[in-house]
Amino acid sequence: MNSRKWVQLFFSTLFVGGISTGIVGFAVKWNEYAHLFTSFEIKEILSVLVWLIGVGFIFSVISQMGFFAYLTIHRFGLGIFRSASLWNAVQIVLIAFVLFDLVYFRYQLFAKEGESIVSYVLVALFIFLVGLIVAYVKMRETNKEAFVPALFFMVVVTVIEWFPVLRINEENWLYLMLFPLLICNAYQLLTLHRLLRK
């Protein structure tokens, strides 16, 4: 990985984060922005779009910090446990732990009286399913040893990156940040090996 490839990955991920947040932002806050489209307020639409893209750049940078932090942690994990299979087992336990905490603690902290736990489970399940799909693609394009690390990154690291809005628990912000993070994380994971092959 040379500096030219790193810069290419950085700016392409920045672009992906900005565009995905722009699209997701209008979808998530459609009730708030719908009147801008019906009344053709182009200046307002563009100003909101620029703001969303700027927010997306921030999400992208958070995603990239998480990605490079994980690459470092993965190397440390392999060195400490001296066995890929043992390190994979540790990562699987951590994935289960993080998903359980994502459901249990969010439900304990934010659920209203009588509210079902189902919506909290569905969010965790969605992240896990996206992680499975991305990890499977990564495994198909590289090797079978890549599956667990890719799943760990897509689940555990995404949840850690998502933590600032998890604390607030404002629904629009939860989804506004989650989807771009998943998209940026998946993009980096599936782009890295292609860049290294060039």
PDB file of N, CA, C and O in Angstrom, residues 99-160:
ATOM      1  N   LEU A  99     -23.420  -7.298  19.419  1.00  0.00           N
ATOM      2  CA  LEU A  99     -24.819  -7.358  18.962  1.00  0.00           C
ATOM      3  C   LEU A  99     -25.774  -7.467  20.144  1.00  0.00           C
ATOM      4  O   LEU A  99     -26.831  -6.822  20.162  1.00  0.00           O
ATOM      5  N   PHE A 100     -25.419  -8.290  21.136  1.00  0.00           N
ATOM      6  CA  PHE A 100     -26.251  -8.407  22.337  1.00  0.00           C
ATOM      7  C   PHE A 100     -26.352  -7.061  23.054  1.00  0.00           C
ATOM      8  O   PHE A 100     -27.445  -6.620  23.438  1.00  0.00           O
ATOM      9  N   ASP A 101     -25.211  -6.404  23.231  1.00  0.00           N
ATOM     10  CA  ASP A 101     -25.202  -5.102  23.902  1.00  0.00           C
ATOM     11  C   ASP A 101     -25.988  -4.056  23.126  1.00  0.00           C
ATOM     12  O   ASP A 101     -26.674  -3.217  23.724  1.00  0.00           O
ATOM     13  N   LEU A 102     -25.876  -4.099  21.794  1.00  0.00           N
ATOM     14  CA  LEU A 102     -26.590  -3.138  20.953  1.00  0.00           C
ATOM     15  C   LEU A 102     -28.093  -3.239  21.174  1.00  0.00           C
ATOM     16  O   LEU A 102     -28.796  -2.228  21.207  1.00  0.00           O
ATOM     17  N   VAL A 103     -28.580  -4.457  21.357  1.00  0.00           N
ATOM     18  CA  VAL A 103     -30.009  -4.661  21.610  1.00  0.00           C
ATOM     19  C   VAL A 103     -30.339  -4.374  23.067  1.00  0.00           C
ATOM     20  O   VAL A 103     -31.212  -3.556  23.375  1.00  0.00           O
ATOM     21  N   TYR A 104     -29.649  -5.037  23.977  1.00  0.00           N
ATOM     22  CA  TYR A 104     -30.015  -5.005  25.400  1.00  0.00           C
ATOM     23  C   TYR A 104     -29.877  -3.613  26.017  1.00  0.00           C
ATOM     24  O   TYR A 104     -30.814  -3.102  26.633  1.00  0.00           O
ATOM     25  N   PHE A 105     -28.711  -2.991  25.850  1.00  0.00           N
ATOM     26  CA  PHE A 105     -28.485  -1.704  26.497  1.00  0.00           C
ATOM     27  C   PHE A 105     -29.318  -0.589  25.870  1.00  0.00           C
ATOM     28  O   PHE A 105     -29.805   0.297  26.578  1.00  0.00           O
ATOM     29  N   ARG A 106     -29.482  -0.616  24.547  1.00  0.00           N
ATOM     30  CA  ARG A 106     -30.342   0.398  23.915  1.00  0.00           C
ATOM     31  C   ARG A 106     -31.779   0.247  24.409  1.00  0.00           C
ATOM     32  O   ARG A 106     -32.458   1.245  24.665  1.00  0.00           O
ATOM     33  N   TYR A 107     -32.226  -0.990  24.524  1.00  0.00           N
ATOM     34  CA  TYR A 107     -33.592  -1.224  25.007  1.00  0.00           C
ATOM     35  C   TYR A 107     -33.738  -0.759  26.457  1.00  0.00           C
ATOM     36  O   TYR A 107     -34.729  -0.102  26.807  1.00  0.00           O
ATOM     37  N   GLN A 108     -32.763  -1.070  27.285  1.00  0.00           N
ATOM     38  CA  GLN A 108     -32.814  -0.676  28.698  1.00  0.00           C
ATOM     39  C   GLN A 108     -32.792   0.845  28.866  1.00  0.00           C
ATOM     40  O   GLN A 108     -33.484   1.395  29.716  1.00  0.00           O
ATOM     41  N   LEU A 109     -31.992   1.516  28.037  1.00  0.00           N
ATOM     42  CA  LEU A 109     -31.823   2.964  28.193  1.00  0.00           C
ATOM     43  C   LEU A 109     -32.927   3.790  27.536  1.00  0.00           C
ATOM     44  O   LEU A 109     -33.307   4.834  28.053  1.00  0.00           O
ATOM     45  N   PHE A 110     -33.426   3.326  26.392  1.00  0.00           N
ATOM     46  CA  PHE A 110     -34.282   4.202  25.589  1.00  0.00           C
ATOM     47  C   PHE A 110     -35.714   3.714  25.382  1.00  0.00           C
ATOM     48  O   PHE A 110     -36.545   4.491  24.896  1.00  0.00           O
ATOM     49  N   ALA A 111     -36.004   2.467  25.711  1.00  0.00           N
ATOM     50  CA  ALA A 111     -37.360   1.955  25.452  1.00  0.00           C
ATOM     51  C   ALA A 111     -38.375   2.641  26.360  1.00  0.00           C
ATOM     52  O   ALA A 111     -38.130   2.840  27.555  1.00  0.00           O
ATOM     53  N   LYS A 112     -39.498   3.004  25.771  1.00  0.00           N
ATOM     54  CA  LYS A 112     -40.595   3.572  26.554  1.00  0.00           C
ATOM     55  C   LYS A 112     -41.381   2.420  27.191  1.00  0.00           C
ATOM     56  O   LYS A 112     -41.278   1.277  26.751  1.00  0.00           O
ATOM     57  N   GLU A 113     -42.145   2.764  28.184  1.00  0.00           N
ATOM     58  CA  GLU A 113     -42.909   1.732  28.891  1.00  0.00           C
ATOM     59  C   GLU A 113     -43.859   1.013  27.934  1.00  0.00           C
ATOM     60  O   GLU A 113     -44.620   1.643  27.199  1.00  0.00           O
ATOM     61  N   GLY A 114     -43.746  -0.309  27.894  1.00  0.00           N
ATOM     62  CA  GLY A 114     -44.593  -1.115  27.020  1.00  0.00           C
ATOM     63  C   GLY A 114     -44.077  -1.265  25.606  1.00  0.00           C
ATOM     64  O   GLY A 114     -44.677  -1.969  24.793  1.00  0.00           O
ATOM     65  N   GLU A 115     -42.956  -0.611  25.285  1.00  0.00           N
ATOM     66  CA  GLU A 115     -42.401  -0.701  23.930  1.00  0.00           C
ATOM     67  C   GLU A 115     -41.785  -2.075  23.700  1.00  0.00           C
ATOM     68  O   GLU A 115     -41.119  -2.634  24.577  1.00  0.00           O
ATOM     69  N   SER A 116     -41.990  -2.615  22.513  1.00  0.00           N
ATOM     70  CA  SER A 116     -41.457  -3.936  22.173  1.00  0.00           C
ATOM     71  C   SER A 116     -39.958  -3.852  21.890  1.00  0.00           C
ATOM     72  O   SER A 116     -39.444  -2.827  21.416  1.00  0.00           O
ATOM     73  N   ILE A 117     -39.275  -4.961  22.150  1.00  0.00           N
ATOM     74  CA  ILE A 117     -37.834  -5.048  21.890  1.00  0.00           C
ATOM     75  C   ILE A 117     -37.546  -5.353  20.412  1.00  0.00           C
ATOM     76  O   ILE A 117     -36.411  -5.260  19.961  1.00  0.00           O
ATOM     77  N   VAL A 118     -38.607  -5.659  19.654  1.00  0.00           N
ATOM     78  CA  VAL A 118     -38.444  -6.119  18.263  1.00  0.00           C
ATOM     79  C   VAL A 118     -37.682  -5.103  17.404  1.00  0.00           C
ATOM     80  O   VAL A 118     -36.783  -5.477  16.649  1.00  0.00           O
ATOM     81  N   SER A 119     -38.015  -3.823  17.505  1.00  0.00           N
ATOM     82  CA  SER A 119     -37.352  -2.823  16.662  1.00  0.00           C
ATOM     83  C   SER A 119     -35.852  -2.748  16.966  1.00  0.00           C
ATOM     84  O   SER A 119     -35.035  -2.526  16.069  1.00  0.00           O
ATOM     85  N   TYR A 120     -35.475  -2.954  18.218  1.00  0.00           N
ATOM     86  CA  TYR A 120     -34.066  -2.942  18.605  1.00  0.00           C
ATOM     87  C   TYR A 120     -33.342  -4.176  18.048  1.00  0.00           C
ATOM     88  O   TYR A 120     -32.194  -4.082  17.617  1.00  0.00           O
ATOM     89  N   VAL A 121     -34.033  -5.303  18.071  1.00  0.00           N
ATOM     90  CA  VAL A 121     -33.459  -6.535  17.511  1.00  0.00           C
ATOM     91  C   VAL A 121     -33.296  -6.403  16.006  1.00  0.00           C
ATOM     92  O   VAL A 121     -32.279  -6.830  15.443  1.00  0.00           O
ATOM     93  N   LEU A 122     -34.276  -5.798  15.333  1.00  0.00           N
ATOM     94  CA  LEU A 122     -34.230  -5.666  13.877  1.00  0.00           C
ATOM     95  C   LEU A 122     -33.040  -4.833  13.407  1.00  0.00           C
ATOM     96  O   LEU A 122     -32.424  -5.138  12.387  1.00  0.00           O
ATOM     97  N   VAL A 123     -32.721  -3.770  14.151  1.00  0.00           N
ATOM     98  CA  VAL A 123     -31.564  -2.936  13.782  1.00  0.00           C
ATOM     99  C   VAL A 123     -30.280  -3.759  13.858  1.00  0.00           C
ATOM    100  O   VAL A 123     -29.452  -3.738  12.937  1.00  0.00           O
ATOM    101  N   ALA A 124     -30.113  -4.500  14.968  1.00  0.00           N
ATOM    102  CA  ALA A 124     -28.920  -5.343  15.131  1.00  0.00           C
ATOM    103  C   ALA A 124     -28.869  -6.434  14.064  1.00  0.00           C
ATOM    104  O   ALA A 124     -27.807  -6.731  13.503  1.00  0.00           O
ATOM    105  N   LEU A 125     -30.021  -7.003  13.762  1.00  0.00           N
ATOM    106  CA  LEU A 125     -30.101  -8.053  12.745  1.00  0.00           C
ATOM    107  C   LEU A 125     -29.749  -7.502  11.364  1.00  0.00           C
ATOM    108  O   LEU A 125     -29.050  -8.152  10.583  1.00  0.00           O
ATOM    109  N   PHE A 126     -30.210  -6.297  11.076  1.00  0.00           N
ATOM    110  CA  PHE A 126     -29.901  -5.655   9.795  1.00  0.00           C
ATOM    111  C   PHE A 126     -28.395  -5.462   9.641  1.00  0.00           C
ATOM    112  O   PHE A 126     -27.815  -5.787   8.590  1.00  0.00           O
ATOM    113  N   ILE A 127     -27.743  -4.932  10.672  1.00  0.00           N
ATOM    114  CA  ILE A 127     -26.291  -4.728  10.622  1.00  0.00           C
ATOM    115  C   ILE A 127     -25.583  -6.062  10.425  1.00  0.00           C
ATOM    116  O   ILE A 127     -24.646  -6.176   9.624  1.00  0.00           O
ATOM    117  N   PHE A 128     -26.047  -7.090  11.144  1.00  0.00           N
ATOM    118  CA  PHE A 128     -25.431  -8.417  11.037  1.00  0.00           C
ATOM    119  C   PHE A 128     -25.600  -8.988   9.630  1.00  0.00           C
ATOM    120  O   PHE A 128     -24.646  -9.537   9.059  1.00  0.00           O
ATOM    121  N   LEU A 129     -26.789  -8.849   9.041  1.00  0.00           N
ATOM    122  CA  LEU A 129     -27.037  -9.379   7.694  1.00  0.00           C
ATOM    123  C   LEU A 129     -26.203  -8.654   6.642  1.00  0.00           C
ATOM    124  O   LEU A 129     -25.649  -9.285   5.739  1.00  0.00           O
ATOM    125  N   VAL A 130     -26.116  -7.336   6.766  1.00  0.00           N
ATOM    126  CA  VAL A 130     -25.256  -6.575   5.842  1.00  0.00           C
ATOM    127  C   VAL A 130     -23.812  -7.041   5.990  1.00  0.00           C
ATOM    128  O   VAL A 130     -23.099  -7.251   4.997  1.00  0.00           O
ATOM    129  N   GLY A 131     -23.381  -7.236   7.243  1.00  0.00           N
ATOM    130  CA  GLY A 131     -22.023  -7.731   7.505  1.00  0.00           C
ATOM    131  C   GLY A 131     -21.781  -9.088   6.876  1.00  0.00           C
ATOM    132  O   GLY A 131     -20.718  -9.327   6.290  1.00  0.00           O
ATOM    133  N   LEU A 132     -22.758  -9.987   6.985  1.00  0.00           N
ATOM    134  CA  LEU A 132     -22.636 -11.320   6.385  1.00  0.00           C
ATOM    135  C   LEU A 132     -22.479 -11.241   4.872  1.00  0.00           C
ATOM    136  O   LEU A 132     -21.641 -11.939   4.289  1.00  0.00           O
ATOM    137  N   ILE A 133     -23.289 -10.405   4.243  1.00  0.00           N
ATOM    138  CA  ILE A 133     -23.236 -10.270   2.779  1.00  0.00           C
ATOM    139  C   ILE A 133     -21.880  -9.728   2.329  1.00  0.00           C
ATOM    140  O   ILE A 133     -21.239 -10.264   1.425  1.00  0.00           O
ATOM    141  N   VAL A 134     -21.426  -8.653   2.985  1.00  0.00           N
ATOM    142  CA  VAL A 134     -20.146  -8.045   2.616  1.00  0.00           C
ATOM    143  C   VAL A 134     -18.997  -9.009   2.891  1.00  0.00           C
ATOM    144  O   VAL A 134     -18.075  -9.150   2.071  1.00  0.00           O
ATOM    145  N   ALA A 135     -19.046  -9.707   4.026  1.00  0.00           N
ATOM    146  CA  ALA A 135     -17.990 -10.672   4.366  1.00  0.00           C
ATOM    147  C   ALA A 135     -17.961 -11.819   3.369  1.00  0.00           C
ATOM    148  O   ALA A 135     -16.883 -12.298   2.996  1.00  0.00           O
ATOM    149  N   TYR A 136     -19.129 -12.244   2.908  1.00  0.00           N
ATOM    150  CA  TYR A 136     -19.185 -13.325   1.918  1.00  0.00           C
ATOM    151  C   TYR A 136     -18.554 -12.880   0.597  1.00  0.00           C
ATOM    152  O   TYR A 136     -17.771 -13.618  -0.011  1.00  0.00           O
ATOM    153  N   VAL A 137     -18.875 -11.657   0.172  1.00  0.00           N
ATOM    154  CA  VAL A 137     -18.289 -11.129  -1.069  1.00  0.00           C
ATOM    155  C   VAL A 137     -16.778 -10.999  -0.921  1.00  0.00           C
ATOM    156  O   VAL A 137     -16.014 -11.367  -1.828  1.00  0.00           O
ATOM    157  N   LYS A 138     -16.328 -10.495   0.240  1.00  0.00           N
ATOM    158  CA  LYS A 138     -14.891 -10.364   0.488  1.00  0.00           C
ATOM    159  C   LYS A 138     -14.209 -11.735   0.428  1.00  0.00           C
ATOM    160  O   LYS A 138     -13.127 -11.873  -0.165  1.00  0.00           O
ATOM    161  N   MET A 139     -14.846 -12.743   1.026  1.00  0.00           N
ATOM    162  CA  MET A 139     -14.283 -14.100   1.015  1.00  0.00           C
ATOM    163  C   MET A 139     -14.201 -14.644  -0.407  1.00  0.00           C
ATOM    164  O   MET A 139     -13.194 -15.237  -0.793  1.00  0.00           O
ATOM    165  N   ARG A 140     -15.253 -14.422  -1.201  1.00  0.00           N
ATOM    166  CA  ARG A 140     -15.264 -14.916  -2.584  1.00  0.00           C
ATOM    167  C   ARG A 140     -14.171 -14.254  -3.415  1.00  0.00           C
ATOM    168  O   ARG A 140     -13.588 -14.877  -4.296  1.00  0.00           O
ATOM    169  N   GLU A 141     -13.908 -12.976  -3.145  1.00  0.00           N
ATOM    170  CA  GLU A 141     -12.932 -12.241  -3.950  1.00  0.00           C
ATOM    171  C   GLU A 141     -11.498 -12.397  -3.460  1.00  0.00           C
ATOM    172  O   GLU A 141     -10.564 -12.057  -4.173  1.00  0.00           O
ATOM    173  N   THR A 142     -11.329 -12.889  -2.212  1.00  0.00           N
ATOM    174  CA  THR A 142      -9.971 -13.057  -1.678  1.00  0.00           C
ATOM    175  C   THR A 142      -9.754 -14.511  -1.251  1.00  0.00           C
ATOM    176  O   THR A 142      -9.335 -15.324  -2.041  1.00  0.00           O
ATOM    177  N   ASN A 143     -10.045 -14.813   0.008  1.00  0.00           N
ATOM    178  CA  ASN A 143      -9.885 -16.180   0.509  1.00  0.00           C
ATOM    179  C   ASN A 143     -10.811 -16.395   1.705  1.00  0.00           C
ATOM    180  O   ASN A 143     -11.336 -15.435   2.268  1.00  0.00           O
ATOM    181  N   LYS A 144     -10.983 -17.651   2.099  1.00  0.00           N
ATOM    182  CA  LYS A 144     -11.953 -17.968   3.157  1.00  0.00           C
ATOM    183  C   LYS A 144     -11.538 -17.410   4.513  1.00  0.00           C
ATOM    184  O   LYS A 144     -12.398 -17.187   5.381  1.00  0.00           O
ATOM    185  N   GLU A 145     -10.240 -17.159   4.727  1.00  0.00           N
ATOM    186  CA  GLU A 145      -9.782 -16.602   6.001  1.00  0.00           C
ATOM    187  C   GLU A 145     -10.243 -15.155   6.195  1.00  0.00           C
ATOM    188  O   GLU A 145     -10.183 -14.628   7.306  1.00  0.00           O
ATOM    189  N   ALA A 146     -10.699 -14.521   5.118  1.00  0.00           N
ATOM    190  CA  ALA A 146     -11.107 -13.118   5.208  1.00  0.00           C
ATOM    191  C   ALA A 146     -12.527 -12.955   5.753  1.00  0.00           C
ATOM    192  O   ALA A 146     -12.915 -11.835   6.120  1.00  0.00           O
ATOM    193  N   PHE A 147     -13.294 -14.042   5.844  1.00  0.00           N
ATOM    194  CA  PHE A 147     -14.711 -13.925   6.202  1.00  0.00           C
ATOM    195  C   PHE A 147     -14.924 -13.347   7.601  1.00  0.00           C
ATOM    196  O   PHE A 147     -15.637 -12.353   7.772  1.00  0.00           O
ATOM    197  N   VAL A 148     -14.314 -13.957   8.613  1.00  0.00           N
ATOM    198  CA  VAL A 148     -14.546 -13.508  10.000  1.00  0.00           C
ATOM    199  C   VAL A 148     -14.008 -12.096  10.235  1.00  0.00           C
ATOM    200  O   VAL A 148     -14.723 -11.265  10.819  1.00  0.00           O
ATOM    201  N   PRO A 149     -12.776 -11.770   9.807  1.00  0.00           N
ATOM    202  CA  PRO A 149     -12.325 -10.385   9.990  1.00  0.00           C
ATOM    203  C   PRO A 149     -13.230  -9.362   9.304  1.00  0.00           C
ATOM    204  O   PRO A 149     -13.492  -8.292   9.852  1.00  0.00           O
ATOM    205  N   ALA A 150     -13.715  -9.703   8.110  1.00  0.00           N
ATOM    206  CA  ALA A 150     -14.607  -8.780   7.402  1.00  0.00           C
ATOM    207  C   ALA A 150     -15.927  -8.611   8.160  1.00  0.00           C
ATOM    208  O   ALA A 150     -16.444  -7.499   8.287  1.00  0.00           O
ATOM    209  N   LEU A 151     -16.473  -9.722   8.669  1.00  0.00           N
ATOM    210  CA  LEU A 151     -17.715  -9.654   9.448  1.00  0.00           C
ATOM    211  C   LEU A 151     -17.498  -8.845  10.722  1.00  0.00           C
ATOM    212  O   LEU A 151     -18.343  -8.023  11.099  1.00  0.00           O
ATOM    213  N   PHE A 152     -16.363  -9.063  11.381  1.00  0.00           N
ATOM    214  CA  PHE A 152     -16.036  -8.315  12.597  1.00  0.00           C
ATOM    215  C   PHE A 152     -15.988  -6.820  12.298  1.00  0.00           C
ATOM    216  O   PHE A 152     -16.550  -6.003  13.034  1.00  0.00           O
ATOM    217  N   PHE A 153     -15.304  -6.461  11.221  1.00  0.00           N
ATOM    218  CA  PHE A 153     -15.199  -5.046  10.864  1.00  0.00           C
ATOM    219  C   PHE A 153     -16.568  -4.445  10.573  1.00  0.00           C
ATOM    220  O   PHE A 153     -16.908  -3.366  11.070  1.00  0.00           O
ATOM    221  N   MET A 154     -17.373  -5.154   9.788  1.00  0.00           N
ATOM    222  CA  MET A 154     -18.677  -4.628   9.394  1.00  0.00           C
ATOM    223  C   MET A 154     -19.640  -4.509  10.577  1.00  0.00           C
ATOM    224  O   MET A 154     -20.513  -3.641  10.575  1.00  0.00           O
ATOM    225  N   VAL A 155     -19.503  -5.366  11.563  1.00  0.00           N
ATOM    226  CA  VAL A 155     -20.425  -5.321  12.711  1.00  0.00           C
ATOM    227  C   VAL A 155     -19.834  -4.503  13.857  1.00  0.00           C
ATOM    228  O   VAL A 155     -20.392  -3.468  14.242  1.00  0.00           O
ATOM    229  N   VAL A 156     -18.722  -4.955  14.399  1.00  0.00           N
ATOM    230  CA  VAL A 156     -18.179  -4.347  15.615  1.00  0.00           C
ATOM    231  C   VAL A 156     -17.675  -2.932  15.362  1.00  0.00           C
ATOM    232  O   VAL A 156     -18.028  -1.995  16.090  1.00  0.00           O
ATOM    233  N   VAL A 157     -16.872  -2.758  14.332  1.00  0.00           N
ATOM    234  CA  VAL A 157     -16.300  -1.437  14.075  1.00  0.00           C
ATOM    235  C   VAL A 157     -17.386  -0.448  13.654  1.00  0.00           C
ATOM    236  O   VAL A 157     -17.362   0.716  14.069  1.00  0.00           O
ATOM    237  N   THR A 158     -18.366  -0.899  12.867  1.00  0.00           N
ATOM    238  CA  THR A 158     -19.469  -0.011  12.485  1.00  0.00           C
ATOM    239  C   THR A 158     -20.232   0.465  13.717  1.00  0.00           C
ATOM    240  O   THR A 158     -20.560   1.656  13.827  1.00  0.00           O
ATOM    241  N   VAL A 159     -20.509  -0.432  14.653  1.00  0.00           N
ATOM    242  CA  VAL A 159     -21.239  -0.048  15.875  1.00  0.00           C
ATOM    243  C   VAL A 159     -20.415   0.945  16.697  1.00  0.00           C
ATOM    244  O   VAL A 159     -20.960   1.922  17.233  1.00  0.00           O
ATOM    245  N   ILE A 160     -19.095   0.724  16.781  1.00  0.00           N
ATOM    246  CA  ILE A 160     -18.240   1.669  17.512  1.00  0.00           C
ATOM    247  C   ILE A 160     -18.256   3.043  16.838  1.00  0.00           C
ATOM    248  O   ILE A 160     -18.356   4.081  17.504  1.00  0.00           O
TER     249      ILE A 160
END
